[in-house]
Short mmCIF file of C-alpha atoms in Angstrom, two decimals:
data_model
loop_
_atom_site.label_atom_id
_atom_site.label_comp_id
_atom_site.label_asym_id
_atom_site.label_seq_id
_atom_site.Cartn_x
_atom_site.Cartn_y
_atom_site.Cartn_z
CA MET A 1 32.07 -35.65 43.19
CA ASN A 2 30.79 -32.30 41.95
CA LYS A 3 28.29 -31.15 44.61
CA ASN A 4 26.53 -28.74 42.22
CA ILE A 5 23.20 -30.06 40.91
CA ALA A 6 20.57 -28.46 38.68
CA ILE A 7 16.90 -29.32 39.08
CA MET A 8 14.60 -28.39 36.22
CA GLY A 9 11.17 -28.17 37.81
CA CYS A 10 11.10 -27.14 41.49
CA GLY A 11 7.48 -28.04 42.09
CA TRP A 12 5.71 -30.63 44.25
CA LEU A 13 8.65 -33.06 44.05
CA GLY A 14 11.52 -30.85 42.95
CA PHE A 15 11.27 -28.21 45.69
CA PRO A 16 11.40 -30.51 48.75
CA LEU A 17 14.01 -32.63 46.96
CA ALA A 18 16.16 -29.53 46.57
CA GLN A 19 15.72 -28.70 50.25
CA SER A 20 16.76 -32.21 51.30
CA LEU A 21 19.84 -32.12 49.07
CA ILE A 22 20.90 -28.73 50.43
CA LYS A 23 20.80 -30.22 53.95
CA GLU A 24 23.26 -32.86 52.72
CA GLY A 25 25.73 -30.27 51.45
CA TYR A 26 24.76 -29.99 47.79
CA ILE A 27 24.55 -26.67 45.96
CA ILE A 28 21.26 -26.59 44.10
CA TYR A 29 20.44 -24.56 41.02
CA GLY A 30 16.69 -24.78 40.51
CA SER A 31 14.25 -23.63 37.87
CA THR A 32 10.61 -22.59 38.08
CA THR A 33 8.17 -21.31 35.47
CA SER A 34 6.60 -18.89 37.96
CA LYS A 35 8.18 -15.54 38.77
CA ASP A 36 6.19 -15.50 42.02
CA LYS A 37 8.04 -18.61 43.24
CA LEU A 38 11.54 -17.18 42.82
CA PRO A 39 11.68 -15.63 46.33
CA ALA A 40 10.63 -18.95 47.93
CA LEU A 41 13.39 -20.80 46.08
CA GLU A 42 15.97 -18.23 47.13
CA LYS A 43 14.77 -18.30 50.75
CA ALA A 44 15.20 -22.10 50.75
CA GLY A 45 18.84 -21.72 49.67
CA ILE A 46 18.25 -22.67 46.03
CA VAL A 47 19.97 -20.60 43.33
CA PRO A 48 16.78 -19.64 41.44
CA PHE A 49 16.19 -19.43 37.69
CA LEU A 50 13.05 -18.44 35.80
CA ILE A 51 12.95 -20.87 32.87
CA SER A 52 10.06 -22.03 30.72
CA VAL A 53 10.26 -24.80 28.11
CA SER A 54 7.75 -24.69 25.26
CA GLU A 55 7.41 -26.53 21.97
CA GLU A 56 9.11 -23.62 20.19
CA ARG A 57 12.02 -22.78 22.52
CA ILE A 58 13.40 -22.38 26.01
CA ASP A 59 12.76 -18.98 27.56
CA GLY A 60 15.22 -18.05 30.28
CA PRO A 61 18.92 -18.50 31.07
CA ILE A 62 19.19 -22.26 30.51
CA ALA A 63 22.92 -22.04 29.72
CA GLU A 64 23.51 -20.24 33.02
CA LEU A 65 21.49 -22.86 34.92
CA LEU A 66 23.68 -25.64 33.52
CA GLU A 67 26.96 -23.74 33.51
CA ASN A 68 28.41 -24.96 36.81
CA VAL A 69 26.84 -28.42 37.12
CA GLU A 70 27.68 -31.94 35.99
CA THR A 71 24.40 -33.46 37.22
CA LEU A 72 20.92 -32.49 36.04
CA ILE A 73 17.57 -33.69 37.38
CA ILE A 74 14.78 -33.25 34.80
CA ASN A 75 11.43 -33.10 36.53
CA ILE A 76 9.08 -31.61 33.94
CA PRO A 77 5.83 -33.58 33.67
CA PRO A 78 3.99 -33.64 30.33
CA LYS A 79 0.78 -31.64 29.95
CA LEU A 80 -1.27 -33.73 27.56
CA ARG A 81 -4.80 -33.39 28.88
CA GLY A 82 -7.45 -30.87 27.98
CA SER A 83 -7.41 -28.23 25.27
CA ASN A 84 -3.83 -27.15 25.99
CA ALA A 85 -2.18 -30.47 25.11
CA GLU A 86 1.42 -30.06 24.05
CA ASN A 87 4.14 -31.89 22.18
CA TYR A 88 6.27 -33.03 25.10
CA ILE A 89 8.91 -34.62 22.91
CA GLN A 90 9.60 -31.30 21.17
CA LYS A 91 10.04 -29.65 24.56
CA MET A 92 12.52 -32.30 25.64
CA GLU A 93 14.42 -31.93 22.36
CA HIS A 94 15.12 -28.31 23.33
CA VAL A 95 16.42 -29.46 26.73
CA HIS A 96 18.50 -32.11 24.95
CA LYS A 97 20.13 -29.43 22.78
CA ALA A 98 20.94 -27.30 25.84
CA ILE A 99 22.54 -30.30 27.56
CA LYS A 100 24.74 -31.04 24.52
CA ASN A 101 26.05 -27.45 24.77
CA SER A 102 26.83 -27.79 28.49
CA ASN A 103 29.16 -29.69 30.82
CA VAL A 104 26.40 -31.98 32.11
CA LYS A 105 27.65 -35.56 32.43
CA LYS A 106 24.84 -37.22 34.42
CA ILE A 107 21.04 -36.98 34.18
CA VAL A 108 18.17 -38.20 36.31
CA PHE A 109 15.04 -38.18 34.15
CA VAL A 110 11.80 -38.36 36.12
CA SER A 111 9.43 -40.54 34.10
CA SER A 112 6.29 -42.50 34.91
CA ILE A 113 4.87 -46.02 34.84
CA SER A 114 2.45 -44.71 32.19
CA VAL A 115 5.08 -45.92 29.69
CA TYR A 116 3.62 -49.38 30.35
CA GLY A 117 0.23 -50.51 29.07
CA ASP A 118 -2.68 -51.14 31.44
CA GLY A 119 -2.88 -54.81 30.50
CA GLN A 120 0.79 -55.79 30.75
CA GLY A 121 0.38 -57.68 34.04
CA LYS A 122 3.44 -58.01 36.30
CA ILE A 123 6.18 -55.76 34.98
CA THR A 124 9.91 -55.65 35.66
CA GLU A 125 12.43 -53.31 34.05
CA VAL A 126 13.39 -55.93 31.45
CA ILE A 127 9.85 -56.07 30.01
CA PRO A 128 9.50 -53.71 27.02
CA PRO A 129 7.00 -50.91 27.67
CA LYS A 130 3.84 -50.89 25.57
CA PRO A 131 2.21 -47.54 26.30
CA THR A 132 -1.49 -47.17 25.55
CA THR A 133 -1.81 -43.44 26.31
CA GLU A 134 -0.39 -40.40 24.55
CA SER A 135 1.35 -39.37 27.75
CA GLY A 136 3.03 -42.78 28.00
CA ARG A 137 4.12 -42.75 24.37
CA GLN A 138 5.66 -39.29 24.62
CA LEU A 139 7.39 -40.07 27.92
CA LEU A 140 8.90 -43.25 26.48
CA ALA A 141 10.18 -41.38 23.41
CA SER A 142 11.60 -38.65 25.67
CA GLU A 143 13.45 -41.23 27.78
CA LYS A 144 15.25 -42.31 24.61
CA VAL A 145 16.15 -38.69 23.81
CA PHE A 146 18.19 -38.44 27.01
CA ARG A 147 19.57 -41.98 27.03
CA ASP A 148 21.16 -41.44 23.62
CA ILE A 149 23.29 -38.38 24.47
CA PRO A 150 26.98 -39.25 23.86
CA LYS A 151 29.21 -39.21 26.96
CA VAL A 152 26.24 -38.59 29.28
CA GLN A 153 24.98 -41.22 31.74
CA THR A 154 21.22 -41.10 32.20
CA THR A 155 19.15 -42.87 34.82
CA ILE A 156 15.42 -43.17 34.20
CA ILE A 157 13.08 -43.37 37.20
CA ARG A 158 9.56 -44.52 36.35
CA PHE A 159 7.55 -43.43 39.35
CA GLY A 160 4.15 -44.86 40.21
CA GLY A 161 1.30 -42.63 41.29
CA LEU A 162 2.70 -39.92 43.55
CA ILE A 163 1.18 -39.43 46.98
CA GLY A 164 2.08 -37.26 49.94
CA LYS A 165 0.71 -35.25 52.82
CA ASP A 166 -1.19 -32.89 50.54
CA ARG A 167 -1.69 -35.17 47.55
CA HIS A 168 -3.75 -38.36 47.25
CA PRO A 169 -6.08 -39.77 44.56
CA ILE A 170 -8.83 -40.39 47.14
CA THR A 171 -9.58 -36.66 47.27
CA MET A 172 -10.78 -36.83 43.64
CA LEU A 173 -12.25 -40.34 43.78
CA SER A 174 -14.32 -39.94 46.94
CA GLY A 175 -18.03 -40.43 46.28
CA LYS A 176 -17.65 -41.22 42.59
CA LYS A 177 -19.75 -44.04 41.13
CA GLY A 178 -19.35 -46.52 38.31
CA LEU A 179 -15.55 -46.40 38.27
CA GLN A 180 -13.75 -48.97 36.15
CA ASN A 181 -10.98 -51.48 36.83
CA GLY A 182 -11.59 -51.88 40.56
CA ASN A 183 -9.83 -55.26 40.39
CA HIS A 184 -6.60 -53.73 39.07
CA PRO A 185 -3.69 -53.35 41.52
CA VAL A 186 -2.57 -49.94 42.75
CA ASN A 187 0.96 -48.73 41.97
CA LEU A 188 1.78 -45.85 44.28
CA ILE A 189 4.82 -44.25 45.92
CA HIS A 190 5.12 -41.64 48.65
CA LEU A 191 7.01 -38.38 48.17
CA ASN A 192 9.48 -39.36 50.91
CA ASP A 193 10.52 -42.49 49.02
CA CYS A 194 10.75 -40.55 45.74
CA MET A 195 13.26 -38.18 47.29
CA ALA A 196 15.17 -40.98 49.05
CA LEU A 197 15.55 -42.87 45.77
CA ILE A 198 16.89 -39.85 43.86
CA ARG A 199 19.35 -39.16 46.68
CA SER A 200 20.48 -42.80 46.50
CA VAL A 201 21.07 -42.52 42.74
CA LEU A 202 23.27 -39.48 43.34
CA LYS A 203 25.23 -40.81 46.31
CA LYS A 204 25.62 -44.43 45.18
CA HIS A 205 26.28 -43.61 41.52
CA TRP A 206 23.42 -45.66 40.08
CA TRP A 207 23.94 -44.29 36.57
CA GLY A 208 22.80 -45.72 33.26
CA GLU A 209 19.89 -47.50 34.97
CA VAL A 210 16.13 -47.80 34.60
CA PHE A 211 14.07 -48.20 37.77
CA ASN A 212 10.42 -48.99 38.43
CA ALA A 213 9.77 -46.97 41.58
CA VAL A 214 6.59 -48.26 43.22
CA TYR A 215 5.88 -49.15 46.85
CA PRO A 216 5.83 -52.99 47.10
CA LEU A 217 2.20 -53.31 48.20
CA HIS A 218 -0.51 -53.75 45.59
CA PRO A 219 -4.07 -54.15 46.90
CA THR A 220 -6.81 -53.76 44.32
CA LYS A 221 -8.05 -50.24 43.64
CA GLU A 222 -11.45 -51.08 45.15
CA GLU A 223 -9.93 -52.49 48.35
CA TYR A 224 -7.38 -49.72 48.70
CA TYR A 225 -9.56 -46.69 48.11
CA ARG A 226 -12.34 -48.03 50.33
CA LEU A 227 -9.78 -48.42 53.14
CA ILE A 228 -8.25 -44.97 52.67
CA ALA A 229 -11.68 -43.34 52.43
CA LYS A 230 -12.70 -44.99 55.71
CA GLU A 231 -9.48 -43.86 57.42
CA ARG A 232 -10.06 -40.27 56.31
CA GLY A 233 -13.77 -40.14 56.98
CA LEU A 234 -14.60 -39.77 53.29
CA LYS A 235 -17.30 -41.36 51.16
CA PRO A 236 -15.72 -44.33 49.34
CA PRO A 237 -15.80 -44.56 45.56
CA GLU A 238 -17.99 -47.21 43.96
CA TYR A 239 -16.66 -49.49 41.25
CA GLY A 240 -18.65 -51.19 38.52
CA GLN A 241 -18.06 -54.54 36.88
CA ASN A 242 -14.52 -55.87 37.11
CA SER A 243 -12.27 -55.68 34.08
CA LEU A 244 -11.16 -58.82 32.23
CA SER A 245 -7.72 -57.25 31.92
CA PRO A 246 -5.18 -58.02 34.67
CA GLY A 247 -4.09 -54.40 34.79
CA LYS A 248 -0.43 -53.78 35.56
CA LEU A 249 1.59 -54.54 38.66
CA LEU A 250 4.95 -52.83 38.84
CA ASP A 251 7.69 -54.96 40.35
CA SER A 252 10.33 -52.99 42.31
CA GLN A 253 12.53 -56.01 43.08
CA LYS A 254 15.48 -54.54 41.16
CA LEU A 255 15.61 -51.70 43.66
CA GLN A 256 14.95 -53.90 46.67
CA SER A 257 16.95 -57.03 45.91
CA VAL A 258 19.76 -55.74 43.68
CA LYS A 259 20.26 -52.20 44.95
CA LYS A 260 19.11 -52.90 48.54
CA PHE A 261 16.88 -49.83 48.51
CA ASN A 262 14.28 -49.79 51.29
CA PHE A 263 10.87 -48.22 50.77
CA LYS A 264 10.12 -46.66 54.14
CA THR A 265 6.85 -44.72 53.86
CA THR A 266 3.71 -46.81 53.67
CA ILE A 267 0.91 -46.02 51.22
CA LEU A 268 -1.70 -47.04 53.82
CA ASP A 269 -1.74 -43.84 55.90
#
């Protein structure tokens, strides 16, 4: 197996992922959009590249990033909120073109459970996504962009809400009132499990797959965020009338039962 891997997007997930892969003997070529972050990447043992993908083009040495790798991890989240909303699909089309001109044979595309609609109920990977947000629609279309590249095997990982030591929704929800959908289940996953799953894809050759990656515990939002707020000494959020919609509950049984992947970091801490 070629131990050279490129990671587009060495941010909150990509940077510690790169560090963990380096410890396992991989050579990591990593990109960032910030010139200020290049020294940190280099210090961590990552071969650093300053690359920015826009709707118009890719700025930076993308061909050089992909030159010596057969495996690419695409970890570029869409920016579709606020006044600076972008066309994410166009950005991914530029990455697609660069891949077709490279030696890349395998792709991990980091996607999101936003490709599913909020009222789809219990969802496995065989249930067709019905996105209800612009972010979900563009992510789903971008998944197809990479799955349709000839002679390239792409695995799609649809992560739930990402949490970690320095990242948790409760920090924004604390003290808020009149929130909606308190009866909907949570669909979260810890950074540690995100990294462990990507490493498993690489080492166990889980290519050409689609995975729902969500910790298999789904209390309601109201129950969960009240508990976490209490644990952290924060003011709990207050929810209004329950929704008639069932929400969505992501089933990770394919990973657990078929692939024997173990989620190890609880969402309750």
